[in-house]
Amino acid sequence: MGNPPSAPSPDVVLEVQDLVKYYPVKRGVVFKRTVGQVRAVDGVSLALRRGRTLGLVGESGSGKSTLAKVLVGVEQPTSGRILVDGIDVSAMKRAQRRELRRRIQLVFQDPYTALNPRMPAGEIVGEAYAIHPRLVPKGGRARAVRELFDLVGLNPDHVNRYPHQFSGGQRQRLGIARALAVKPQILICDEPVSALDVSIQGQVINLLERLQDELGLAYLFIAHDLAVVRHIADEVAVMYLGSVVERGTETEVYEQTRHPYTRALMSAVPLPDPSMRHRREEIVLSGDVPSPAAPPSGCRFHTRCWLAPLVAGAASDSADVTIDEPAAVPAVCRTDRPELLPQGPPDHLAACHFAEKLTENTTRAEAAR
Ligand code: ADP
Ligand code: MG
């Protein structure tokens, strides 16, 4: 089952089509055999626009980091296509691929473990010049590193300090400087502020926004909650158990939420407009994300969905929805994997059999009707 391919567009710099990454589950001590598959990423389609930010949100274990690793080439996809400037990455020759690795850089989640503690900060930032020697001539590298320090708001006189001599926020600046050293076009930011104090998070996000304006970078900005992404993202994709369940512009996803999972994540986001607050119900999802080694049948969200039982309850005295006892979830939710389909605007997609029940700010009681 594939998501609808997006129309080729010159402003799309990175496109992912039906991307799949399975990890084998092995058993046995001497003779290892594969007994199953962890479906970490299971059919994701996304487009990243030049100079824009796509926010990717989902609980821990939904496959965000795996997707990031496939995009930067650390992991090979099981299937699916990655297109950069419209060119299929799998068809690229070695030299082209090395050039591609330069253009797509990763900013890590944890600035405490991502930096070699025994290397001076300046060497860490300039390390990639050894791999891409033609980028900056040898004699100009020390100056280039100092300029990078300045660019990300670090003191260029601190190039000889070691990572432990920097604060958490400064270390994330180092991580960003290192990614920028090779003059990339795309930054994959995997929860770049999750390990930082809330007071520091805003500074790092502001830095990323300024760098985007100055350098025209495209970002895939990964986070586990919607609040962090709202400020920076132009478009948002919400991932659950290996697939995208909703995606659209920031305004569409936040203000016209059409997937019950997104709605649940949204209920934790502070509302800017106080007059809307009485419309907001807190939705607490029960249980953890199921194992991607044994995902639920049909809609993968049906085991935790708050909407499906309401639809089933409302339909129990009418004949338009088949109810699957004992779970009291409409049968279709247990049997059919919903496709990502347009909801109103063509670029707002949601994968829910009952997405039409969720119109603007419907309360749970209204959705049940
Ligand atoms: P997220 O970043 O959204 O928290 P991850 O991509 O890290 O999610 O993980 C998605 C799922 O894939 C998890 O269940 C995780 O345990 C599993 N996974 C990640 N890497 C591996 C691996 N190398 N081998 C087996 N399973 C993995
Ligand atoms: Mg992760």
mmCIF file of C-alpha atoms and ligand atoms in Angstrom:
data_model
loop_
_atom_site.group_PDB
_atom_site.id
_atom_site.type_symbol
_atom_site.label_atom_id
_atom_site.label_comp_id
_atom_site.label_asym_id
_atom_site.label_seq_id
_atom_site.Cartn_x
_atom_site.Cartn_y
_atom_site.Cartn_z
ATOM 1 C CA MET A 1 0.000 0.000 0.000
ATOM 2 C CA GLY A 2 1.530 3.286 -0.986
ATOM 3 C CA ASN A 3 0.894 6.863 -0.100
ATOM 4 C CA PRO A 4 -0.097 9.047 -3.021
ATOM 5 C CA PRO A 5 3.093 10.280 -4.702
ATOM 6 C CA SER A 6 3.397 14.029 -4.549
ATOM 7 C CA ALA A 7 3.631 15.853 -7.876
ATOM 8 C CA PRO A 8 7.232 16.555 -8.886
ATOM 9 C CA SER A 9 7.947 20.154 -8.003
ATOM 10 C CA PRO A 10 11.086 22.239 -8.456
ATOM 11 C CA ASP A 11 10.928 23.526 -4.887
ATOM 12 C CA VAL A 12 11.146 19.980 -3.484
ATOM 13 C CA VAL A 13 14.770 19.269 -2.562
ATOM 14 C CA LEU A 14 14.300 15.880 -0.894
ATOM 15 C CA GLU A 15 11.551 13.404 -1.576
ATOM 16 C CA VAL A 16 10.882 10.091 0.099
ATOM 17 C CA GLN A 17 8.564 7.622 -1.614
ATOM 18 C CA ASP A 18 7.066 4.676 0.230
ATOM 19 C CA LEU A 19 10.218 4.220 2.280
ATOM 20 C CA VAL A 20 10.546 1.003 4.295
ATOM 21 C CA LYS A 21 13.198 0.025 6.823
ATOM 22 C CA TYR A 22 12.878 -3.349 8.554
ATOM 23 C CA TYR A 23 15.400 -4.683 11.045
ATOM 24 C CA PRO A 24 15.669 -8.467 11.338
ATOM 25 C CA VAL A 25 14.904 -9.998 14.733
ATOM 26 C CA LYS A 26 17.481 -12.760 15.329
ATOM 27 C CA ARG A 27 17.350 -15.717 17.705
ATOM 28 C CA GLY A 28 19.953 -18.313 18.593
ATOM 29 C CA VAL A 29 23.447 -18.090 20.012
ATOM 30 C CA VAL A 30 25.689 -19.847 17.496
ATOM 31 C CA PHE A 31 23.353 -20.233 14.532
ATOM 32 C CA LYS A 32 21.444 -17.013 14.372
ATOM 33 C CA ARG A 33 18.204 -17.183 12.438
ATOM 34 C CA THR A 34 15.789 -14.446 11.568
ATOM 35 C CA VAL A 35 12.538 -14.941 13.414
ATOM 36 C CA GLY A 36 10.817 -11.697 12.571
ATOM 37 C CA GLN A 37 11.093 -8.105 11.430
ATOM 38 C CA VAL A 38 11.007 -4.841 13.331
ATOM 39 C CA ARG A 39 9.015 -2.585 11.029
ATOM 40 C CA ALA A 40 10.742 0.596 12.156
ATOM 41 C CA VAL A 41 9.706 2.571 9.051
ATOM 42 C CA ASP A 42 6.872 1.065 7.057
ATOM 43 C CA GLY A 43 5.901 3.020 3.967
ATOM 44 C CA VAL A 44 6.666 6.697 4.520
ATOM 45 C CA SER A 45 6.277 9.332 1.819
ATOM 46 C CA LEU A 46 7.403 12.897 2.450
ATOM 47 C CA ALA A 47 8.662 15.952 0.608
ATOM 48 C CA LEU A 48 11.069 18.535 1.948
ATOM 49 C CA ARG A 49 11.023 21.968 0.319
ATOM 50 C CA ARG A 50 14.034 24.143 -0.399
ATOM 51 C CA GLY A 51 14.733 26.533 2.443
ATOM 52 C CA ARG A 52 11.686 25.309 4.417
ATOM 53 C CA THR A 53 11.128 23.203 7.510
ATOM 54 C CA LEU A 54 9.201 19.968 7.715
ATOM 55 C CA GLY A 55 8.439 19.009 11.311
ATOM 56 C CA LEU A 56 8.299 15.269 12.001
ATOM 57 C CA VAL A 57 6.512 14.359 15.198
ATOM 58 C CA GLY A 58 5.692 11.120 16.983
ATOM 59 C CA GLU A 59 6.145 9.293 20.280
ATOM 60 C CA SER A 60 9.363 7.489 21.041
ATOM 61 C CA GLY A 61 9.642 4.296 18.967
ATOM 62 C CA SER A 62 7.608 5.583 16.018
ATOM 63 C CA GLY A 63 10.577 5.319 13.632
ATOM 64 C CA LYS A 64 11.740 8.926 13.404
ATOM 65 C CA SER A 65 15.432 8.300 14.059
ATOM 66 C CA THR A 66 15.436 5.310 11.720
ATOM 67 C CA LEU A 67 14.053 7.519 8.961
ATOM 68 C CA ALA A 68 16.728 10.115 9.750
ATOM 69 C CA LYS A 69 19.470 7.476 9.533
ATOM 70 C CA VAL A 70 18.223 6.234 6.180
ATOM 71 C CA LEU A 71 18.112 9.809 4.850
ATOM 72 C CA VAL A 72 21.718 10.537 5.797
ATOM 73 C CA GLY A 73 22.882 7.163 4.487
ATOM 74 C CA VAL A 74 23.830 5.566 7.822
ATOM 75 C CA GLU A 75 21.223 2.851 7.172
ATOM 76 C CA GLN A 76 20.155 1.358 3.861
ATOM 77 C CA PRO A 77 16.424 1.296 3.139
ATOM 78 C CA THR A 78 14.672 -2.086 2.810
ATOM 79 C CA SER A 79 12.629 -0.637 -0.055
ATOM 80 C CA GLY A 80 11.286 2.650 -1.348
ATOM 81 C CA ARG A 81 12.923 5.595 -3.043
ATOM 82 C CA ILE A 82 14.822 8.677 -1.948
ATOM 83 C CA LEU A 83 15.087 11.465 -4.495
ATOM 84 C CA VAL A 84 17.386 14.433 -4.088
ATOM 85 C CA ASP A 85 16.689 17.239 -6.547
ATOM 86 C CA GLY A 86 14.606 14.664 -8.410
ATOM 87 C CA ILE A 87 17.476 12.166 -8.741
ATOM 88 C CA ASP A 88 17.069 8.659 -7.318
ATOM 89 C CA VAL A 89 19.816 8.150 -4.732
ATOM 90 C CA SER A 90 20.064 4.402 -5.459
ATOM 91 C CA ALA A 91 21.013 5.166 -9.069
ATOM 92 C CA MET A 92 23.892 7.459 -8.089
ATOM 93 C CA LYS A 93 27.517 6.626 -8.715
ATOM 94 C CA ARG A 94 30.079 6.648 -5.893
ATOM 95 C CA ALA A 95 31.330 10.163 -6.413
ATOM 96 C CA GLN A 96 27.777 11.479 -6.689
ATOM 97 C CA ARG A 97 26.894 9.681 -3.495
ATOM 98 C CA ARG A 98 29.782 11.169 -1.581
ATOM 99 C CA GLU A 99 28.668 14.573 -2.780
ATOM 100 C CA LEU A 100 25.159 13.701 -1.607
ATOM 101 C CA ARG A 101 26.441 12.766 1.851
ATOM 102 C CA ARG A 102 27.918 16.241 2.044
ATOM 103 C CA ARG A 103 24.670 17.933 1.073
ATOM 104 C CA ILE A 104 22.572 16.156 3.734
ATOM 105 C CA GLN A 105 23.895 16.516 7.284
ATOM 106 C CA LEU A 106 22.612 15.201 10.598
ATOM 107 C CA VAL A 107 22.313 17.210 13.789
ATOM 108 C CA PHE A 108 22.158 14.760 16.671
ATOM 109 C CA GLN A 109 19.765 14.633 19.568
ATOM 110 C CA ASP A 110 22.283 14.393 22.339
ATOM 111 C CA PRO A 111 25.114 16.935 22.289
ATOM 112 C CA TYR A 112 26.661 15.145 25.307
ATOM 113 C CA THR A 113 27.463 11.886 23.559
ATOM 114 C CA ALA A 114 27.709 12.968 19.915
ATOM 115 C CA LEU A 115 31.021 14.818 20.303
ATOM 116 C CA ASN A 116 34.349 13.065 20.814
ATOM 117 C CA PRO A 117 35.385 14.146 24.350
ATOM 118 C CA ARG A 118 39.114 13.901 23.556
ATOM 119 C CA MET A 119 39.062 16.171 20.541
ATOM 120 C CA PRO A 120 39.326 19.968 20.730
ATOM 121 C CA ALA A 121 36.112 21.650 19.598
ATOM 122 C CA GLY A 122 37.756 23.260 16.573
ATOM 123 C CA GLU A 123 38.951 19.888 15.308
ATOM 124 C CA ILE A 124 35.505 18.403 15.810
ATOM 125 C CA VAL A 125 33.936 21.183 13.756
ATOM 126 C CA GLY A 126 36.574 20.963 10.998
ATOM 127 C CA GLU A 127 36.826 17.160 10.956
ATOM 128 C CA ALA A 128 34.882 16.745 7.727
ATOM 129 C CA TYR A 129 37.449 18.784 5.760
ATOM 130 C CA ALA A 130 39.553 15.635 5.672
ATOM 131 C CA ILE A 131 36.727 13.825 3.852
ATOM 132 C CA HIS A 132 35.925 16.758 1.576
ATOM 133 C CA PRO A 133 39.412 18.282 1.105
ATOM 134 C CA ARG A 134 38.478 20.446 -1.852
ATOM 135 C CA LEU A 135 35.794 22.323 0.074
ATOM 136 C CA VAL A 136 38.261 24.567 1.890
ATOM 137 C CA PRO A 137 41.973 24.751 1.009
ATOM 138 C CA LYS A 138 44.237 23.436 3.745
ATOM 139 C CA GLY A 139 45.620 26.816 4.719
ATOM 140 C CA GLY A 140 42.135 28.286 5.110
ATOM 141 C CA ARG A 141 40.631 25.679 7.396
ATOM 142 C CA ALA A 142 41.535 27.202 10.755
ATOM 143 C CA ARG A 143 39.925 30.446 9.668
ATOM 144 C CA ALA A 144 36.875 28.621 8.304
ATOM 145 C CA VAL A 145 36.413 26.910 11.672
ATOM 146 C CA ARG A 146 36.630 30.242 13.525
ATOM 147 C CA GLU A 147 34.025 31.674 11.143
ATOM 148 C CA LEU A 148 31.757 28.696 11.858
ATOM 149 C CA PHE A 149 32.111 29.294 15.601
ATOM 150 C CA ASP A 150 31.097 32.889 15.026
ATOM 151 C CA LEU A 151 28.210 31.871 12.765
ATOM 152 C CA VAL A 152 26.609 29.680 15.456
ATOM 153 C CA GLY A 153 27.208 32.164 18.282
ATOM 154 C CA LEU A 154 30.289 30.588 19.884
ATOM 155 C CA ASN A 155 33.453 32.458 20.798
ATOM 156 C CA PRO A 156 36.072 31.707 18.078
ATOM 157 C CA ASP A 157 38.764 31.875 20.762
ATOM 158 C CA HIS A 158 37.340 28.671 22.250
ATOM 159 C CA VAL A 159 38.420 26.379 19.379
ATOM 160 C CA ASN A 160 40.995 24.684 21.601
ATOM 161 C CA ARG A 161 38.550 23.868 24.409
ATOM 162 C CA TYR A 162 37.214 20.355 24.868
ATOM 163 C CA PRO A 163 33.503 19.435 24.700
ATOM 164 C CA HIS A 164 33.123 19.141 28.483
ATOM 165 C CA GLN A 165 34.142 22.802 28.800
ATOM 166 C CA PHE A 166 30.982 23.837 26.944
ATOM 167 C CA SER A 167 27.399 23.937 28.244
ATOM 168 C CA GLY A 168 24.662 21.731 26.725
ATOM 169 C CA GLY A 169 23.374 24.535 24.507
ATOM 170 C CA GLN A 170 26.907 25.409 23.372
ATOM 171 C CA ARG A 171 27.582 21.776 22.559
ATOM 172 C CA GLN A 172 24.507 21.691 20.371
ATOM 173 C CA ARG A 173 25.900 24.807 18.652
ATOM 174 C CA LEU A 174 29.110 22.851 18.084
ATOM 175 C CA GLY A 175 27.075 20.008 16.568
ATOM 176 C CA ILE A 176 25.356 22.489 14.256
ATOM 177 C CA ALA A 177 28.692 24.114 13.305
ATOM 178 C CA ARG A 178 30.132 20.700 12.469
ATOM 179 C CA ALA A 179 27.132 19.922 10.254
ATOM 180 C CA LEU A 180 27.500 23.311 8.504
ATOM 181 C CA ALA A 181 31.253 22.919 7.885
ATOM 182 C CA VAL A 182 30.636 21.007 4.650
ATOM 183 C CA LYS A 183 28.131 23.590 3.341
ATOM 184 C CA PRO A 184 25.067 21.331 3.262
ATOM 185 C CA GLN A 185 21.710 22.068 1.669
ATOM 186 C CA ILE A 186 19.645 19.953 4.059
ATOM 187 C CA LEU A 187 19.881 19.459 7.815
ATOM 188 C CA ILE A 188 18.201 16.452 9.389
ATOM 189 C CA CYS A 189 17.757 17.603 12.991
ATOM 190 C CA ASP A 190 16.922 14.579 15.137
ATOM 191 C CA GLU A 191 15.374 15.998 18.320
ATOM 192 C CA PRO A 192 18.071 18.701 18.449
ATOM 193 C CA VAL A 193 16.644 20.371 21.550
ATOM 194 C CA SER A 194 15.108 17.427 23.456
ATOM 195 C CA ALA A 195 18.150 17.020 25.702
ATOM 196 C CA LEU A 196 18.320 20.740 26.531
ATOM 197 C CA ASP A 197 16.710 22.848 29.254
ATOM 198 C CA VAL A 198 13.533 24.572 28.097
ATOM 199 C CA SER A 199 15.208 27.978 28.513
ATOM 200 C CA ILE A 200 17.985 26.922 26.115
ATOM 201 C CA GLN A 201 15.686 25.197 23.603
ATOM 202 C CA GLY A 202 14.342 28.527 22.326
ATOM 203 C CA GLN A 203 17.844 29.884 21.727
ATOM 204 C CA VAL A 204 18.871 26.878 19.665
ATOM 205 C CA ILE A 205 15.623 26.999 17.669
ATOM 206 C CA ASN A 206 16.156 30.718 17.026
ATOM 207 C CA LEU A 207 19.694 29.964 15.861
ATOM 208 C CA LEU A 208 18.405 27.283 13.463
ATOM 209 C CA GLU A 209 15.837 29.749 12.083
ATOM 210 C CA ARG A 210 18.449 32.437 11.555
ATOM 211 C CA LEU A 211 20.780 29.963 9.819
ATOM 212 C CA GLN A 212 17.926 28.848 7.585
ATOM 213 C CA ASP A 213 17.296 32.449 6.516
ATOM 214 C CA GLU A 214 20.976 33.197 5.969
ATOM 215 C CA LEU A 215 21.965 29.963 4.238
ATOM 216 C CA GLY A 216 18.710 28.822 2.599
ATOM 217 C CA LEU A 217 18.799 25.464 4.342
ATOM 218 C CA ALA A 218 15.980 22.931 4.291
ATOM 219 C CA TYR A 219 15.266 21.221 7.619
ATOM 220 C CA LEU A 220 13.689 17.986 8.615
ATOM 221 C CA PHE A 221 13.070 18.868 12.240
ATOM 222 C CA ILE A 222 12.259 15.837 14.377
ATOM 223 C CA ALA A 223 10.615 16.125 17.791
ATOM 224 C CA HIS A 224 8.481 13.959 20.023
ATOM 225 C CA ASP A 225 5.986 16.664 20.808
ATOM 226 C CA LEU A 226 4.014 19.058 18.685
ATOM 227 C CA ALA A 227 4.712 22.118 20.848
ATOM 228 C CA VAL A 228 8.410 22.232 19.921
ATOM 229 C CA VAL A 229 7.708 21.875 16.208
ATOM 230 C CA ARG A 230 4.937 24.436 15.897
ATOM 231 C CA HIS A 231 7.194 27.462 16.010
ATOM 232 C CA ILE A 232 9.736 26.306 13.449
ATOM 233 C CA ALA A 233 7.829 24.132 10.971
ATOM 234 C CA ASP A 234 6.160 25.219 7.733
ATOM 235 C CA GLU A 235 4.753 21.734 7.244
ATOM 236 C CA VAL A 236 4.204 18.926 9.728
ATOM 237 C CA ALA A 237 4.099 15.141 9.434
ATOM 238 C CA VAL A 238 2.904 12.987 12.330
ATOM 239 C CA MET A 239 4.316 9.494 12.590
ATOM 240 C CA TYR A 240 2.864 6.531 14.466
ATOM 241 C CA LEU A 241 4.425 3.070 14.508
ATOM 242 C CA GLY A 242 6.400 3.415 11.283
ATOM 243 C CA SER A 243 3.915 5.361 9.177
ATOM 244 C CA VAL A 244 2.787 8.912 8.647
ATOM 245 C CA VAL A 245 -0.784 9.270 9.896
ATOM 246 C CA GLU A 246 -1.248 12.948 9.098
ATOM 247 C CA ARG A 247 0.605 15.632 7.216
ATOM 248 C CA GLY A 248 -0.028 19.121 5.962
ATOM 249 C CA THR A 249 0.863 22.739 6.469
ATOM 250 C CA GLU A 250 1.519 23.798 10.033
ATOM 251 C CA THR A 251 -1.790 25.711 10.114
ATOM 252 C CA GLU A 252 -3.811 22.811 8.707
ATOM 253 C CA VAL A 253 -2.388 20.184 11.042
ATOM 254 C CA TYR A 254 -2.644 22.349 14.159
ATOM 255 C CA GLU A 255 -5.944 24.062 13.468
ATOM 256 C CA GLN A 256 -7.830 21.488 11.373
ATOM 257 C CA THR A 257 -6.470 18.309 12.933
ATOM 258 C CA ARG A 258 -7.957 15.281 11.174
ATOM 259 C CA HIS A 259 -6.328 12.278 12.841
ATOM 260 C CA PRO A 260 -7.247 11.094 16.350
ATOM 261 C CA TYR A 261 -3.576 10.444 17.140
ATOM 262 C CA THR A 262 -2.576 13.998 16.198
ATOM 263 C CA ARG A 263 -5.554 15.241 18.194
ATOM 264 C CA ALA A 264 -4.279 13.395 21.246
ATOM 265 C CA LEU A 265 -0.765 14.843 20.830
ATOM 266 C CA MET A 266 -2.355 18.269 20.277
ATOM 267 C CA SER A 267 -4.256 18.152 23.531
ATOM 268 C CA ALA A 268 -0.930 18.640 25.303
ATOM 269 C CA VAL A 269 -0.013 21.758 23.281
ATOM 270 C CA PRO A 270 -0.785 25.133 24.893
ATOM 271 C CA LEU A 271 -3.359 27.112 22.922
ATOM 272 C CA PRO A 272 -2.334 30.639 21.901
ATOM 273 C CA ASP A 273 -5.935 31.864 21.853
ATOM 274 C CA PRO A 274 -7.534 31.761 25.344
ATOM 275 C CA SER A 275 -11.067 31.919 23.883
ATOM 276 C CA MET A 276 -10.501 28.496 22.316
ATOM 277 C CA ARG A 277 -9.440 26.842 25.531
ATOM 278 C CA HIS A 278 -12.888 25.751 26.628
ATOM 279 C CA ARG A 279 -13.078 23.715 23.400
ATOM 280 C CA ARG A 280 -9.973 21.829 24.267
ATOM 281 C CA GLU A 281 -10.304 18.474 25.950
ATOM 282 C CA GLU A 282 -7.399 16.592 27.305
ATOM 283 C CA ILE A 283 -7.024 13.272 25.533
ATOM 284 C CA VAL A 284 -4.729 10.831 27.273
ATOM 285 C CA LEU A 285 -3.717 7.854 25.171
ATOM 286 C CA SER A 286 -3.827 4.576 27.017
ATOM 287 C CA GLY A 287 -0.848 2.216 26.971
ATOM 288 C CA ASP A 288 2.436 2.379 25.112
ATOM 289 C CA VAL A 289 3.192 2.275 21.420
ATOM 290 C CA PRO A 290 2.776 -1.410 20.388
ATOM 291 C CA SER A 291 5.891 -3.257 19.246
ATOM 292 C CA PRO A 292 6.797 -2.596 15.620
ATOM 293 C CA ALA A 293 7.826 -6.270 15.482
ATOM 294 C CA ALA A 294 4.155 -7.222 15.863
ATOM 295 C CA PRO A 295 2.093 -4.201 14.804
ATOM 296 C CA PRO A 296 -1.707 -4.318 15.221
ATOM 297 C CA SER A 297 -3.777 -5.405 12.217
ATOM 298 C CA GLY A 298 -5.681 -2.885 10.115
ATOM 299 C CA CYS A 299 -5.180 0.634 11.387
ATOM 300 C CA ARG A 300 -2.103 0.446 13.589
ATOM 301 C CA PHE A 301 -3.555 3.035 15.905
ATOM 302 C CA HIS A 302 -6.827 1.178 16.575
ATOM 303 C CA THR A 303 -5.607 -0.412 19.837
ATOM 304 C CA ARG A 304 -5.134 3.052 21.380
ATOM 305 C CA CYS A 305 -7.677 5.046 19.419
ATOM 306 C CA TRP A 306 -10.174 7.137 21.382
ATOM 307 C CA LEU A 307 -12.317 7.894 18.337
ATOM 308 C CA ALA A 308 -12.996 4.336 17.091
ATOM 309 C CA PRO A 309 -14.950 3.239 20.219
ATOM 310 C CA LEU A 310 -17.041 6.430 19.988
ATOM 311 C CA VAL A 311 -17.852 5.738 16.343
ATOM 312 C CA ALA A 312 -18.715 2.137 17.284
ATOM 313 C CA GLY A 313 -20.892 3.315 20.178
ATOM 314 C CA ALA A 314 -22.794 5.748 17.992
ATOM 315 C CA ALA A 315 -23.261 3.135 15.285
ATOM 316 C CA SER A 316 -24.349 0.298 17.562
ATOM 317 C CA ASP A 317 -27.993 1.278 17.111
ATOM 318 C CA SER A 318 -27.697 2.069 13.422
ATOM 319 C CA ALA A 319 -26.568 -0.250 10.660
ATOM 320 C CA ASP A 320 -24.010 1.892 8.830
ATOM 321 C CA VAL A 321 -20.865 0.630 10.606
ATOM 322 C CA THR A 322 -20.064 -3.004 11.416
ATOM 323 C CA ILE A 323 -18.960 -3.344 15.008
ATOM 324 C CA ASP A 324 -16.318 -5.818 15.931
ATOM 325 C CA GLU A 325 -17.021 -7.024 19.480
ATOM 326 C CA PRO A 326 -15.495 -7.423 22.028
ATOM 327 C CA ALA A 327 -13.143 -4.519 21.377
ATOM 328 C CA ALA A 328 -16.056 -2.330 20.262
ATOM 329 C CA VAL A 329 -14.089 -0.858 17.421
ATOM 330 C CA PRO A 330 -15.535 -0.605 13.917
ATOM 331 C CA ALA A 331 -14.500 -3.731 11.996
ATOM 332 C CA VAL A 332 -12.822 -1.669 9.280
ATOM 333 C CA CYS A 333 -10.345 -0.264 11.823
ATOM 334 C CA ARG A 334 -9.221 -3.796 12.692
ATOM 335 C CA THR A 335 -9.061 -5.128 9.158
ATOM 336 C CA ASP A 336 -8.045 -2.343 6.751
ATOM 337 C CA ARG A 337 -4.956 -0.180 6.932
ATOM 338 C CA PRO A 338 -6.222 3.331 6.162
ATOM 339 C CA GLU A 339 -4.563 5.234 3.338
ATOM 340 C CA LEU A 340 -3.245 8.769 3.629
ATOM 341 C CA LEU A 341 -5.978 10.685 1.824
ATOM 342 C CA PRO A 342 -6.635 14.393 1.242
ATOM 343 C CA GLN A 343 -8.855 16.049 3.864
ATOM 344 C CA GLY A 344 -10.148 19.296 2.457
ATOM 345 C CA PRO A 345 -7.034 20.970 0.996
ATOM 346 C CA PRO A 346 -5.199 18.531 -1.318
ATOM 347 C CA ASP A 347 -1.956 18.885 0.666
ATOM 348 C CA HIS A 348 -3.565 18.005 3.990
ATOM 349 C CA LEU A 349 -3.585 14.220 4.332
ATOM 350 C CA ALA A 350 -4.784 11.916 7.076
ATOM 351 C CA ALA A 351 -4.906 8.136 7.370
ATOM 352 C CA CYS A 352 -8.094 7.461 9.342
ATOM 353 C CA HIS A 353 -11.271 5.647 8.267
ATOM 354 C CA PHE A 354 -13.281 8.203 10.223
ATOM 355 C CA ALA A 355 -11.257 11.374 9.603
ATOM 356 C CA GLU A 356 -14.453 13.163 8.534
ATOM 357 C CA LYS A 357 -15.659 12.893 12.148
ATOM 358 C CA LEU A 358 -12.919 15.302 13.173
ATOM 359 C CA THR A 359 -13.743 18.719 11.852
ATOM 360 C CA GLU A 360 -12.582 21.943 13.417
ATOM 361 C CA ASN A 361 -12.466 21.585 17.198
ATOM 362 C CA THR A 362 -15.099 18.871 17.396
ATOM 363 C CA THR A 363 -15.373 17.667 20.943
ATOM 364 C CA ARG A 364 -15.405 13.964 21.593
ATOM 365 C CA ALA A 365 -19.150 14.037 22.125
ATOM 366 C CA GLU A 366 -19.649 15.720 18.741
ATOM 367 C CA ALA A 367 -17.364 13.231 17.024
ATOM 368 C CA ALA A 368 -19.503 10.403 18.389
ATOM 369 C CA ARG A 369 -22.628 11.678 16.592
HETATM 370 P P1 ADP B 1 12.074 7.039 17.352
HETATM 371 O O1 ADP B 1 13.278 7.786 16.891
HETATM 372 O O2 ADP B 1 10.795 7.557 16.773
HETATM 373 O O3 ADP B 1 12.007 6.929 18.838
HETATM 374 P P2 ADP B 1 13.441 4.722 16.282
HETATM 375 O O4 ADP B 1 13.586 4.951 14.809
HETATM 376 O O5 ADP B 1 14.613 4.961 17.131
HETATM 377 O O6 ADP B 1 12.169 5.544 16.799
HETATM 378 O O7 ADP B 1 12.969 3.220 16.513
HETATM 379 C C1 ADP B 1 11.840 2.664 15.839
HETATM 380 C C2 ADP B 1 11.750 1.202 16.212
HETATM 381 O O8 ADP B 1 12.820 0.490 15.575
HETATM 382 C C3 ADP B 1 11.889 0.923 17.700
HETATM 383 O O9 ADP B 1 11.007 -0.124 18.049
HETATM 384 C C4 ADP B 1 13.335 0.499 17.843
HETATM 385 O O10 ADP B 1 13.481 -0.382 18.936
HETATM 386 C C5 ADP B 1 13.576 -0.209 16.529
HETATM 387 N N1 ADP B 1 14.993 -0.166 16.118
HETATM 388 C C6 ADP B 1 15.738 0.944 15.908
HETATM 389 N N2 ADP B 1 16.986 0.621 15.519
HETATM 390 C C7 ADP B 1 17.032 -0.746 15.496
HETATM 391 C C8 ADP B 1 18.059 -1.713 15.169
HETATM 392 N N3 ADP B 1 19.281 -1.320 14.781
HETATM 393 N N4 ADP B 1 17.728 -3.019 15.257
HETATM 394 C C9 ADP B 1 16.495 -3.395 15.637
HETATM 395 N N5 ADP B 1 15.486 -2.556 15.936
HETATM 396 C C10 ADP B 1 15.749 -1.242 15.877
HETATM 397 MG MG MG B 2 14.653 8.934 17.992
#
